[in-house]
Structure formats: structure tokens, C-alpha cells
PDB file of N, CA and C in Angstrom:
ATOM      1  N   MET A 260       4.527  -1.919  18.433  1.00 60.00           N
ATOM      2  CA  MET A 260       4.600  -1.469  17.058  1.00 60.00           C
ATOM      3  C   MET A 260       3.202  -1.195  16.548  1.00 60.00           C
ATOM      4  N   ALA A 261       2.602  -2.047  15.775  1.00 83.00           N
ATOM      5  CA  ALA A 261       1.292  -1.789  15.171  1.00 83.00           C
ATOM      6  C   ALA A 261       0.171  -1.847  16.207  1.00 83.00           C
ATOM      7  N   HIS A 262       0.404  -2.522  17.334  1.00 90.00           N
ATOM      8  CA  HIS A 262      -0.635  -2.576  18.358  1.00 90.00           C
ATOM      9  C   HIS A 262      -0.984  -1.171  18.837  1.00 90.00           C
ATOM     10  N   SER A 263       0.017  -0.342  19.051  1.00 89.00           N
ATOM     11  CA  SER A 263      -0.255   1.017  19.529  1.00 89.00           C
ATOM     12  C   SER A 263      -1.002   1.834  18.483  1.00 89.00           C
ATOM     13  N   ILE A 264      -0.695   1.615  17.207  1.00 91.00           N
ATOM     14  CA  ILE A 264      -1.412   2.317  16.134  1.00 91.00           C
ATOM     15  C   ILE A 264      -2.866   1.873  16.108  1.00 91.00           C
ATOM     16  N   LEU A 265      -3.120   0.580  16.290  1.00 94.00           N
ATOM     17  CA  LEU A 265      -4.500   0.092  16.326  1.00 94.00           C
ATOM     18  C   LEU A 265      -5.259   0.716  17.497  1.00 94.00           C
ATOM     19  N   ILE A 266      -4.611   0.847  18.635  1.00 93.00           N
ATOM     20  CA  ILE A 266      -5.244   1.484  19.792  1.00 93.00           C
ATOM     21  C   ILE A 266      -5.545   2.949  19.482  1.00 93.00           C
ATOM     22  N   LYS A 267      -4.584   3.656  18.910  1.00 92.00           N
ATOM     23  CA  LYS A 267      -4.791   5.066  18.568  1.00 92.00           C
ATOM     24  C   LYS A 267      -5.884   5.233  17.523  1.00 92.00           C
ATOM     25  N   LEU A 268      -5.905   4.351  16.531  1.00 94.00           N
ATOM     26  CA  LEU A 268      -6.967   4.407  15.521  1.00 94.00           C
ATOM     27  C   LEU A 268      -8.331   4.149  16.152  1.00 94.00           C
ATOM     28  N   SER A 269      -8.386   3.227  17.105  1.00 94.00           N
ATOM     29  CA  SER A 269      -9.668   2.954  17.763  1.00 94.00           C
ATOM     30  C   SER A 269     -10.118   4.158  18.586  1.00 94.00           C
ATOM     31  N   ASN A 270      -9.172   4.870  19.195  1.00 92.00           N
ATOM     32  CA  ASN A 270      -9.515   6.065  19.964  1.00 92.00           C
ATOM     33  C   ASN A 270      -9.959   7.217  19.074  1.00 92.00           C
ATOM     34  N   THR A 271      -9.446   7.260  17.851  1.00 93.00           N
ATOM     35  CA  THR A 271      -9.754   8.352  16.935  1.00 93.00           C
ATOM     36  C   THR A 271     -10.985   8.069  16.093  1.00 93.00           C
ATOM     37  N   TYR A 272     -11.055   6.877  15.523  1.00 95.00           N
ATOM     38  CA  TYR A 272     -12.112   6.541  14.563  1.00 95.00           C
ATOM     39  C   TYR A 272     -13.035   5.420  15.036  1.00 95.00           C
ATOM     40  N   GLY A 273     -12.837   4.945  16.246  1.00 96.00           N
ATOM     41  CA  GLY A 273     -13.564   3.775  16.716  1.00 96.00           C
ATOM     42  C   GLY A 273     -15.022   4.029  17.025  1.00 96.00           C
ATOM     43  N   ILE A 274     -15.840   3.060  16.667  1.00 97.00           N
ATOM     44  CA  ILE A 274     -17.262   3.054  16.974  1.00 97.00           C
ATOM     45  C   ILE A 274     -17.554   1.758  17.727  1.00 97.00           C
ATOM     46  N   GLN A 275     -18.155   1.883  18.884  1.00 97.00           N
ATOM     47  CA  GLN A 275     -18.501   0.705  19.672  1.00 97.00           C
ATOM     48  C   GLN A 275     -19.600  -0.076  18.959  1.00 97.00           C
ATOM     49  N   VAL A 276     -19.339  -1.344  18.686  1.00 97.00           N
ATOM     50  CA  VAL A 276     -20.309  -2.245  18.056  1.00 97.00           C
ATOM     51  C   VAL A 276     -20.383  -3.483  18.934  1.00 97.00           C
ATOM     52  N   GLY A 277     -21.370  -3.521  19.804  1.00 96.00           N
ATOM     53  CA  GLY A 277     -21.441  -4.614  20.767  1.00 96.00           C
ATOM     54  C   GLY A 277     -20.244  -4.555  21.696  1.00 96.00           C
ATOM     55  N   ASP A 278     -19.521  -5.670  21.793  1.00 96.00           N
ATOM     56  CA  ASP A 278     -18.324  -5.722  22.632  1.00 96.00           C
ATOM     57  C   ASP A 278     -17.057  -5.379  21.859  1.00 96.00           C
ATOM     58  N   SER A 279     -17.190  -5.008  20.598  1.00 98.00           N
ATOM     59  CA  SER A 279     -16.041  -4.744  19.733  1.00 98.00           C
ATOM     60  C   SER A 279     -15.975  -3.272  19.354  1.00 98.00           C
ATOM     61  N   ILE A 280     -14.858  -2.898  18.746  1.00 98.00           N
ATOM     62  CA  ILE A 280     -14.679  -1.526  18.271  1.00 98.00           C
ATOM     63  C   ILE A 280     -14.342  -1.582  16.790  1.00 98.00           C
ATOM     64  N   LEU A 281     -15.199  -0.970  15.994  1.00 98.00           N
ATOM     65  CA  LEU A 281     -14.973  -0.865  14.555  1.00 98.00           C
ATOM     66  C   LEU A 281     -14.185   0.398  14.286  1.00 98.00           C
ATOM     67  N   ILE A 282     -13.038   0.268  13.616  1.00 96.00           N
ATOM     68  CA  ILE A 282     -12.279   1.443  13.177  1.00 96.00           C
ATOM     69  C   ILE A 282     -12.944   1.900  11.887  1.00 96.00           C
ATOM     70  N   ASN A 283     -13.670   2.978  11.974  1.00 96.00           N
ATOM     71  CA  ASN A 283     -14.565   3.424  10.916  1.00 96.00           C
ATOM     72  C   ASN A 283     -13.834   4.247   9.853  1.00 96.00           C
ATOM     73  N   VAL A 284     -12.794   3.672   9.303  1.00 95.00           N
ATOM     74  CA  VAL A 284     -12.042   4.280   8.208  1.00 95.00           C
ATOM     75  C   VAL A 284     -11.415   3.135   7.408  1.00 95.00           C
ATOM     76  N   ASP A 285     -11.443   3.263   6.093  1.00 96.00           N
ATOM     77  CA  ASP A 285     -10.823   2.241   5.250  1.00 96.00           C
ATOM     78  C   ASP A 285      -9.306   2.328   5.362  1.00 96.00           C
ATOM     79  N   LEU A 286      -8.657   1.190   5.567  1.00 94.00           N
ATOM     80  CA  LEU A 286      -7.195   1.125   5.669  1.00 94.00           C
ATOM     81  C   LEU A 286      -6.675  -0.074   4.900  1.00 94.00           C
ATOM     82  N   THR A 287      -5.740   0.167   4.018  1.00 93.00           N
ATOM     83  CA  THR A 287      -5.048  -0.946   3.383  1.00 93.00           C
ATOM     84  C   THR A 287      -3.885  -1.357   4.283  1.00 93.00           C
ATOM     85  N   ASN A 288      -3.352  -2.535   4.052  1.00 92.00           N
ATOM     86  CA  ASN A 288      -2.185  -2.958   4.821  1.00 92.00           C
ATOM     87  C   ASN A 288      -0.997  -2.039   4.551  1.00 92.00           C
ATOM     88  N   HIS A 289      -0.912  -1.530   3.343  1.00 93.00           N
ATOM     89  CA  HIS A 289       0.163  -0.599   2.997  1.00 93.00           C
ATOM     90  C   HIS A 289       0.038   0.691   3.807  1.00 93.00           C
ATOM     91  N   GLU A 290      -1.165   1.218   3.928  1.00 92.00           N
ATOM     92  CA  GLU A 290      -1.371   2.439   4.717  1.00 92.00           C
ATOM     93  C   GLU A 290      -1.076   2.201   6.195  1.00 92.00           C
ATOM     94  N   LEU A 291      -1.510   1.060   6.702  1.00 92.00           N
ATOM     95  CA  LEU A 291      -1.222   0.723   8.089  1.00 92.00           C
ATOM     96  C   LEU A 291       0.282   0.579   8.312  1.00 92.00           C
ATOM     97  N   ALA A 292       0.971  -0.006   7.356  1.00 92.00           N
ATOM     98  CA  ALA A 292       2.433  -0.136   7.444  1.00 92.00           C
ATOM     99  C   ALA A 292       3.095   1.233   7.481  1.00 92.00           C
ATOM    100  N   ASN A 293       2.586   2.171   6.701  1.00 91.00           N
ATOM    101  CA  ASN A 293       3.144   3.527   6.713  1.00 91.00           C
ATOM    102  C   ASN A 293       2.951   4.194   8.064  1.00 91.00           C
ATOM    103  N   PHE A 294       1.791   4.002   8.691  1.00 85.00           N
ATOM    104  CA  PHE A 294       1.555   4.532  10.037  1.00 85.00           C
ATOM    105  C   PHE A 294       2.567   3.978  11.023  1.00 85.00           C
ATOM    106  N   CYS A 295       2.876   2.702  10.875  1.00 86.00           N
ATOM    107  CA  CYS A 295       3.740   1.998  11.829  1.00 86.00           C
ATOM    108  C   CYS A 295       5.217   2.102  11.480  1.00 86.00           C
ATOM    109  N   ASN A 296       5.492   2.589  10.276  1.00 89.00           N
ATOM    110  CA  ASN A 296       6.865   2.672   9.796  1.00 89.00           C
ATOM    111  C   ASN A 296       7.521   1.284   9.715  1.00 89.00           C
ATOM    112  N   VAL A 297       6.741   0.325   9.216  1.00 91.00           N
ATOM    113  CA  VAL A 297       7.231  -1.032   8.995  1.00 91.00           C
ATOM    114  C   VAL A 297       6.824  -1.449   7.588  1.00 91.00           C
ATOM    115  N   THR A 298       7.243  -2.631   7.183  1.00 92.00           N
ATOM    116  CA  THR A 298       6.891  -3.113   5.850  1.00 92.00           C
ATOM    117  C   THR A 298       5.458  -3.638   5.825  1.00 92.00           C
ATOM    118  N   ARG A 299       4.880  -3.657   4.645  1.00 92.00           N
ATOM    119  CA  ARG A 299       3.538  -4.200   4.462  1.00 92.00           C
ATOM    120  C   ARG A 299       3.511  -5.669   4.862  1.00 92.00           C
ATOM    121  N   GLU A 300       4.595  -6.384   4.569  1.00 94.00           N
ATOM    122  CA  GLU A 300       4.675  -7.794   4.920  1.00 94.00           C
ATOM    123  C   GLU A 300       4.600  -7.999   6.432  1.00 94.00           C
ATOM    124  N   SER A 301       5.238  -7.112   7.187  1.00 92.00           N
ATOM    125  CA  SER A 301       5.174  -7.194   8.652  1.00 92.00           C
ATOM    126  C   SER A 301       3.753  -6.992   9.141  1.00 92.00           C
ATOM    127  N   VAL A 302       3.061  -6.037   8.544  1.00 92.00           N
ATOM    128  CA  VAL A 302       1.664  -5.793   8.909  1.00 92.00           C
ATOM    129  C   VAL A 302       0.811  -7.004   8.540  1.00 92.00           C
ATOM    130  N   ASN A 303       1.063  -7.591   7.373  1.00 93.00           N
ATOM    131  CA  ASN A 303       0.322  -8.785   6.960  1.00 93.00           C
ATOM    132  C   ASN A 303       0.474  -9.902   7.991  1.00 93.00           C
ATOM    133  N   ARG A 304       1.715 -10.146   8.432  1.00 94.00           N
ATOM    134  CA  ARG A 304       1.964 -11.199   9.423  1.00 94.00           C
ATOM    135  C   ARG A 304       1.277 -10.889  10.750  1.00 94.00           C
ATOM    136  N   MET A 305       1.392  -9.634  11.203  1.00 94.00           N
ATOM    137  CA  MET A 305       0.798  -9.239  12.468  1.00 94.00           C
ATOM    138  C   MET A 305      -0.725  -9.373  12.408  1.00 94.00           C
ATOM    139  N   LEU A 306      -1.351  -8.893  11.333  1.00 94.00           N
ATOM    140  CA  LEU A 306      -2.801  -8.990  11.210  1.00 94.00           C
ATOM    141  C   LEU A 306      -3.252 -10.444  11.082  1.00 94.00           C
ATOM    142  N   SER A 307      -2.490 -11.244  10.369  1.00 95.00           N
ATOM    143  CA  SER A 307      -2.827 -12.670  10.253  1.00 95.00           C
ATOM    144  C   SER A 307      -2.848 -13.330  11.625  1.00 95.00           C
ATOM    145  N   TYR A 308      -1.849 -13.034  12.426  1.00 96.00           N
ATOM    146  CA  TYR A 308      -1.802 -13.602  13.778  1.00 96.00           C
ATOM    147  C   TYR A 308      -2.983 -13.113  14.605  1.00 96.00           C
ATOM    148  N   LEU A 309      -3.238 -11.806  14.588  1.00 96.00           N
ATOM    149  CA  LEU A 309      -4.324 -11.241  15.383  1.00 96.00           C
ATOM    150  C   LEU A 309      -5.688 -11.778  14.930  1.00 96.00           C
ATOM    151  N   LYS A 310      -5.845 -11.985  13.630  1.00 97.00           N
ATOM    152  CA  LYS A 310      -7.101 -12.558  13.129  1.00 97.00           C
ATOM    153  C   LYS A 310      -7.246 -14.009  13.575  1.00 97.00           C
ATOM    154  N   LYS A 311      -6.158 -14.769  13.493  1.00 97.00           N
ATOM    155  CA  LYS A 311      -6.182 -16.184  13.895  1.00 97.00           C
ATOM    156  C   LYS A 311      -6.552 -16.329  15.370  1.00 97.00           C
ATOM    157  N   GLU A 312      -6.122 -15.389  16.185  1.00 97.00           N
ATOM    158  CA  GLU A 312      -6.395 -15.410  17.622  1.00 97.00           C
ATOM    159  C   GLU A 312      -7.712 -14.715  17.984  1.00 97.00           C
ATOM    160  N   ASN A 313      -8.478 -14.296  16.973  1.00 97.00           N
ATOM    161  CA  ASN A 313      -9.765 -13.609  17.165  1.00 97.00           C
ATOM    162  C   ASN A 313      -9.649 -12.314  17.964  1.00 97.00           C
ATOM    163  N   ILE A 314      -8.532 -11.634  17.804  1.00 97.00           N
ATOM    164  CA  ILE A 314      -8.325 -10.350  18.469  1.00 97.00           C
ATOM    165  C   ILE A 314      -8.856  -9.231  17.578  1.00 97.00           C
ATOM    166  N   VAL A 315      -8.685  -9.398  16.270  1.00 97.00           N
ATOM    167  CA  VAL A 315      -9.243  -8.452  15.304  1.00 97.00           C
ATOM    168  C   VAL A 315      -9.868  -9.233  14.155  1.00 97.00           C
ATOM    169  N   SER A 316     -10.690  -8.533  13.392  1.00 97.00           N
ATOM    170  CA  SER A 316     -11.169  -9.053  12.117  1.00 97.00           C
ATOM    171  C   SER A 316     -11.094  -7.911  11.117  1.00 97.00           C
ATOM    172  N   VAL A 317     -11.027  -8.258   9.842  1.00 95.00           N
ATOM    173  CA  VAL A 317     -10.941  -7.260   8.780  1.00 95.00           C
ATOM    174  C   VAL A 317     -12.010  -7.585   7.752  1.00 95.00           C
ATOM    175  N   ASN A 318     -12.785  -6.564   7.397  1.00 95.00           N
ATOM    176  CA  ASN A 318     -13.847  -6.734   6.419  1.00 95.00           C
ATOM    177  C   ASN A 318     -13.888  -5.493   5.533  1.00 95.00           C
ATOM    178  N   HIS A 319     -13.569  -5.672   4.262  1.00 93.00           N
ATOM    179  CA  HIS A 319     -13.589  -4.563   3.293  1.00 93.00           C
ATOM    180  C   HIS A 319     -12.774  -3.360   3.779  1.00 93.00           C
ATOM    181  N   LYS A 320     -11.529  -3.578   4.152  1.00 93.00           N
ATOM    182  CA  LYS A 320     -10.583  -2.548   4.578  1.00 93.00           C
ATOM    183  C   LYS A 320     -10.939  -1.893   5.907  1.00 93.00           C
ATOM    184  N   ARG A 321     -11.876  -2.454   6.648  1.00 96.00           N
ATOM    185  CA  ARG A 321     -12.250  -1.938   7.966  1.00 96.00           C
ATOM    186  C   ARG A 321     -11.845  -2.965   9.017  1.00 96.00           C
ATOM    187  N   ILE A 322     -11.123  -2.490  10.020  1.00 97.00           N
ATOM    188  CA  ILE A 322     -10.639  -3.364  11.091  1.00 97.00           C
ATOM    189  C   ILE A 322     -11.590  -3.260  12.271  1.00 97.00           C
ATOM    190  N   THR A 323     -11.958  -4.404  12.820  1.00 98.00           N
ATOM    191  CA  THR A 323     -12.736  -4.450  14.050  1.00 98.00           C
ATOM    192  C   THR A 323     -11.864  -5.082  15.124  1.00 98.00           C
ATOM    193  N   ILE A 324     -11.753  -4.391  16.237  1.00 98.00           N
ATOM    194  CA  ILE A 324     -10.970  -4.894  17.363  1.00 98.00           C
ATOM    195  C   ILE A 324     -11.926  -5.596  18.321  1.00 98.00           C
ATOM    196  N   HIS A 325     -11.668  -6.873  18.562  1.00 98.00           N
ATOM    197  CA  HIS A 325     -12.508  -7.668  19.447  1.00 98.00           C
ATOM    198  C   HIS A 325     -11.915  -7.771  20.854  1.00 98.00           C
ATOM    199  N   ASP A 326     -10.624  -7.552  20.989  1.00 97.00           N
ATOM    200  CA  ASP A 326      -9.972  -7.680  22.297  1.00 97.00           C
ATOM    201  C   ASP A 326      -8.963  -6.543  22.472  1.00 97.00           C
ATOM    202  N   LEU A 327      -9.486  -5.368  22.805  1.00 94.00           N
ATOM    203  CA  LEU A 327      -8.634  -4.195  22.999  1.00 94.00           C
ATOM    204  C   LEU A 327      -7.677  -4.394  24.166  1.00 94.00           C
ATOM    205  N   GLU A 328      -8.132  -5.092  25.196  1.00 93.00           N
ATOM    206  CA  GLU A 328      -7.270  -5.329  26.367  1.00 93.00           C
ATOM    207  C   GLU A 328      -6.023  -6.128  25.990  1.00 93.00           C
ATOM    208  N   TYR A 329      -6.150  -7.083  25.092  1.00 95.00           N
ATOM    209  CA  TYR A 329      -4.990  -7.841  24.633  1.00 95.00           C
ATOM    210  C   TYR A 329      -3.962  -6.896  24.018  1.00 95.00           C
ATOM    211  N   LEU A 330      -4.425  -5.997  23.142  1.00 93.00           N
ATOM    212  CA  LEU A 330      -3.505  -5.051  22.492  1.00 93.00           C
ATOM    213  C   LEU A 330      -2.830  -4.161  23.529  1.00 93.00           C
ATOM    214  N   LYS A 331      -3.605  -3.684  24.496  1.00 91.00           N
ATOM    215  CA  LYS A 331      -3.041  -2.803  25.527  1.00 91.00           C
ATOM    216  C   LYS A 331      -2.010  -3.539  26.379  1.00 91.00           C
ATOM    217  N   LYS A 332      -2.330  -4.762  26.776  1.00 91.00           N
ATOM    218  CA  LYS A 332      -1.397  -5.529  27.605  1.00 91.00           C
ATOM    219  C   LYS A 332      -0.118  -5.861  26.846  1.00 91.00           C
ATOM    220  N   SER A 333      -0.238  -6.113  25.548  1.00 90.00           N
ATOM    221  CA  SER A 333       0.939  -6.512  24.775  1.00 90.00           C
ATOM    222  C   SER A 333       1.969  -5.401  24.640  1.00 90.00           C
ATOM    223  N   ILE A 334       1.542  -4.151  24.822  1.00 88.00           N
ATOM    224  CA  ILE A 334       2.497  -3.030  24.722  1.00 88.00           C
ATOM    225  C   ILE A 334       2.640  -2.279  26.046  1.00 88.00           C
ATOM    226  N   ASN A 335       2.106  -2.859  27.126  1.00 88.00           N
ATOM    227  CA  ASN A 335       2.134  -2.200  28.437  1.00 88.00           C
ATOM    228  C   ASN A 335       1.534  -0.805  28.370  1.00 88.00           C
ATOM    229  N   CYS A 336       0.365  -0.715  27.768  1.00 84.00           N
ATOM    230  CA  CYS A 336      -0.351   0.549  27.608  1.00 84.00           C
ATOM    231  C   CYS A 336      -0.597   1.171  28.981  1.00 84.00           C
ATOM    232  N   GLU A 337      -0.351   2.457  29.072  1.00 80.00           N
ATOM    233  CA  GLU A 337      -0.530   3.163  30.333  1.00 80.00           C
ATOM    234  C   GLU A 337      -1.862   3.894  30.394  1.00 80.00           C
ATOM    235  N   ASN A 338      -2.783   3.583  29.465  1.00 78.00           N
ATOM    236  CA  ASN A 338      -4.107   4.209  29.428  1.00 78.00           C
ATOM    237  C   ASN A 338      -4.022   5.733  29.438  1.00 78.00           C
ATOM    238  N   CYS A 339      -3.266   6.257  28.485  1.00 79.00           N
ATOM    239  CA  CYS A 339      -3.139   7.704  28.341  1.00 79.00           C
ATOM    240  C   CYS A 339      -4.512   8.316  28.067  1.00 79.00           C
ATOM    241  N   PRO A 340      -4.678   9.594  28.373  1.00 77.00           N
ATOM    242  CA  PRO A 340      -5.947  10.255  28.052  1.00 77.00           C
ATOM    243  C   PRO A 340      -6.184  10.230  26.532  1.00 77.00           C
ATOM    244  N   LEU A 341      -7.457  10.201  26.132  1.00 73.00           N
ATOM    245  CA  LEU A 341      -7.789  10.155  24.714  1.00 73.00           C
ATOM    246  C   LEU A 341      -7.219  11.352  23.965  1.00 73.00           C
ATOM    247  N   SER A 342      -7.052  12.479  24.627  1.00 73.00           N
ATOM    248  CA  SER A 342      -6.511  13.670  23.964  1.00 73.00           C
ATOM    249  C   SER A 342      -5.075  13.441  23.494  1.00 73.00           C
ATOM    250  N   ILE A 343      -4.375  12.493  24.119  1.00 73.00           N
ATOM    251  CA  ILE A 343      -2.995  12.195  23.750  1.00 73.00           C
ATOM    252  C   ILE A 343      -2.913  10.964  22.845  1.00 73.00           C
ATOM    253  N   CYS A 344      -3.720   9.972  23.121  1.00 80.00           N
ATOM    254  CA  CYS A 344      -3.623   8.685  22.426  1.00 80.00           C
ATOM    255  C   CYS A 344      -4.577   8.641  21.228  1.00 80.00           C
ATOM    256  N   ARG A 345      -4.269   9.479  20.225  1.00 80.00           N
ATOM    257  CA  ARG A 345      -5.094   9.581  19.037  1.00 80.00           C
ATOM    258  C   ARG A 345      -4.188   9.770  17.818  1.00 80.00           C
ATOM    259  N   ILE A 346      -4.783   9.574  16.648  1.00 78.00           N
ATOM    260  CA  ILE A 346      -4.099   9.867  15.383  1.00 78.00           C
ATOM    261  C   ILE A 346      -4.551  11.265  14.981  1.00 78.00           C
ATOM    262  N   GLU A 347      -3.633  12.132  14.782  1.00 71.00           N
ATOM    263  CA  GLU A 347      -3.981  13.518  14.384  1.00 71.00           C
ATOM    264  C   GLU A 347      -3.569  13.777  12.973  1.00 71.00           C
TER     265      GLU A 347
END
């Protein structure tokens, strides 16, 4: 669900910052929920879990992914080419 959107956002707007990827666009939980076609509450729960596990962090509406491999493994990502795995 939202894991694939986070991967696509990182491929589209991501900037490598050390070992992490900063999604260089402001996103509210409501906007992220719209991307995922789920409720804002579902996104809140998912982000809370991911933050607790140090997989992502959120600072001023910007998401930083610290463990992209975790997100990929959780959805059985097939490592599609960047031309396909993006937000357009």
C-alpha cells in the first residue's frame, strides 16, 4: 500500500543524504493518503510504525527514508526501472 508510494516518491523526488533518502517535497498525511487511496488515519498509523522502527523520519512535512530495503522487501519489490517506478 503506502510502502510502494514511498518508494515511488523516493525515485521521483529523492535526494541521497548520507545513507538515507530525503523525499524533497512537502507532503501532508492527507496528501499521502490520497496517493495511496486510503484514509489519513491509516497513513498516520503506518507512518507511526515506520518512525518507531526507524525506517522513516518526518520533519516539517518532508519524509526521510532510512531503510529503503525494508520497504522494498515488505511489498516484494521487483526493482522496476526508474522510468516505471515513479510518480508522474
